[in-house]
C-alpha angles and dihedrals in degrees: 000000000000116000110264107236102239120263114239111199107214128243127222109235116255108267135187086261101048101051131100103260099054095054087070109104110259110248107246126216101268089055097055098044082050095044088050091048101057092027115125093275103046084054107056080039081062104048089039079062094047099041082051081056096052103040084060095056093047088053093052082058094048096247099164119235086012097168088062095043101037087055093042092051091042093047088040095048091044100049092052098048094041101030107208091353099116132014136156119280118251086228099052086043099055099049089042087061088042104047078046088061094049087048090048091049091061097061088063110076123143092264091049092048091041087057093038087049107072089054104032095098095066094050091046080053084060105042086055088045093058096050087056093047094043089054090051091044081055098054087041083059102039098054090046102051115048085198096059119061114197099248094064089039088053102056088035087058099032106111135233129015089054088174097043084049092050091053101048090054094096092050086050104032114247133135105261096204091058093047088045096063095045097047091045093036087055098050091041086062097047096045084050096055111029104081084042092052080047105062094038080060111043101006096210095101093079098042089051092042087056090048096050114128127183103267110193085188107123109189127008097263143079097245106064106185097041085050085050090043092053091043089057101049090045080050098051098039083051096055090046090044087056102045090048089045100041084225106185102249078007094162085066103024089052094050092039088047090057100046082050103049093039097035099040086053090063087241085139151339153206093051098120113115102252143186112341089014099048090045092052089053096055087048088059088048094049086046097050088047081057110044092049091086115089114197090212100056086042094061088046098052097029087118090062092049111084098044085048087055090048098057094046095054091052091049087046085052107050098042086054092049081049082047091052095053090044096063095045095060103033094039093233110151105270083237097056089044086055104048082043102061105017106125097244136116113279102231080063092053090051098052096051093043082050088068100059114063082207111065125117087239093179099059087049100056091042101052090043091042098045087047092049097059087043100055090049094049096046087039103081088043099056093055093051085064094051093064095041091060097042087053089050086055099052104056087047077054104053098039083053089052087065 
């Protein structure tokens, strides 16, 4: 018998039609209009509307600063409930900071830093005397509690600039969950209390607050899109400015040094946002405060917590005791002191100082900004020297060993 050559079955060349891909069924028309609709965007869009809603409901009841805490309870209820369902866009995020800067730029004009001048050195005192009393909170901490080294409850307790600390924790080695809880614990409190603390002050917040009225005004000009157009451009030369620079916060600082040097020239004006657009902003803040707490990360941390909640009420504490005698020897109003030096983020200040027509908004902006860039630059630095003393010990250890 002779050998039967093998039979080879053909195949039929791959073709568009063939392939994989084009086996999928094709999305129809109905699932990509409902796949746009409860996308990611959709969704924070959603939750911007609800949180409006709310904040106008918290007005009618006289809640002070109730665009800030109408969005933060919202963000905060929802987080916890959904887990990593919804979160603000880093988009929305970025030009929020950035709009806030401009706002914040327009409070600095040369009247404004002429009257900020004469008091600013007690509140730089301050600021220098947090950042100490933040480091030996830390140690405090640290010592008390095995689970917690000083270099991750430094940076945890360390004020101001909580996003430029978190992510420094992989350069300086230190656990970025923990530090995460503290930095955000610690603005979620003071966001909480300051416009609170602010109408037990000054008393002005919550009459402001029941007065409130939707204003659809967008910038403080006539002319709404030329102020908008100026605000952006101040928005997207400041970003820029502060990622040439590596200005610490830059993405707020930049925005907030060119409203001030244009704007406190006299250059131009009107460009601040204003009514519905500066209430939209402080939504998205409140939002962002919120949405920062993972369930998930609470429940594995909870037996941190309240050792972490001790050590930032006593940091709260003590800063508003210095506040308080700084306003006694410089004359600033007890409630502008407070919202000056108290160790929050500075989005949230704002926000709070935003609901009283009679804050000192530029001394405000001047003693957090100018902390803030403090802080991020020591940082570093102090823990540097961290690492220097705990090498020196070692070596002491080990020749005492033998």
């Amino acid at each position: 018998m002779t050998a039967q050559p093998p039979v080879v079955e053909e195949v039929p060349p791959a073709t568009a039609d063939s392939s994989g891909a084009a086996e999928r069924p094709t999305p129809t028309r109905a699932s990509r209009l409902t796949k746009a609709c409860t996308g990611r965007v959709p969704r924070y869009l959603a939750v911007v509307l609800v949180a409006w809603v709310a904040a106008e409901l918290a007005a009618l009841f006289g809640v002070p600063a109730p665009s800030l805490l109408a969005a933060l309870a919202l963000g905060a209820g929802l987080r916890i409930a959904l887990g990593r369902e919804i979160s603000v866009p880093a988009d929305a995020s970025k030009w929020t900071q950035a709009f806030i800067g401009v706002m914040l730029g327009s409070y600095l004009n040369l009247e404004a830093i002429r009257t900020v001048g004469p008091v600013i050195a007690p509140f730089l005192l301050i600021s220098v005397l947090t950042i100490v009393l933040s480091m030996f909170t830390a140690w405090a901490l640290s010592r008390a509690v095995t689970a917690l080294d000083q270099r991750t409850a430094t940076l945890g307790l360390m004020v101001g600039g909580s996003s430029a600390v978190v992510t420094l924790c992989d350069e300086l080695g230190a656990r970025k969950d923990v530090v995460g809880v503290m930095q955000y614990s610690r603005v979620l409190l003071v966001s909480l209390t300051a416009p609170f603390v602010m109408t037990a002050l000054a008393g002005t917040a919550a009459a402001t607050s029941r007065q409130r009225v939707t204003d659809l005004q967008i910038v403080g000009r006539g002319d709404q899109i030329a102020g908008l157009s100026i605000a952006i451009v101040f928005a997207i030369v400041g970003m820029w400015l502060g990622r040439k620079l590596r200005l610490p916060g830059g993405g707020l600082i930049g925005p907030m040094l060119v409203a001030a040097v244009i704007g406190g020239a006299q250059l131009t004006r009107g460009f601040a946002p204003q009514g519905a657009f500066k209430e939209l902003l402080l939504i998205v803040v409140g939002l962002e405060v919120g949405l920062m707490f993972d369930r998930r990360m609470l429940r594995r941390l909870a037996h941190l917590l309240p050792a972490i909640g001790v050590g930032i009420l006593f940091l709260c504490g003590v800063v508003a005791l210095l506040a308080a005698a700084a306003a006694r020897i410089t004359g600033v109003p007890l409630a502008d002191a407070y919202l000056a030096t108290t160790p929050g983020g500075i989005n949230a200040v704002v926000a709070s100082a935003a609901g009283s027509g009679d804050a000192n908004m530029a001394l405000i902006a001047t003693v957090q900004s100018l902390r803030l860039i403090i802080v991020v630059l020591a940082l570093p630095l102090i823990v540097v020297a961290m690492n220097r003393l705990a090498m020196l010990k070692r070596p002491g250890a080990t020749a005492t060993k033998h």
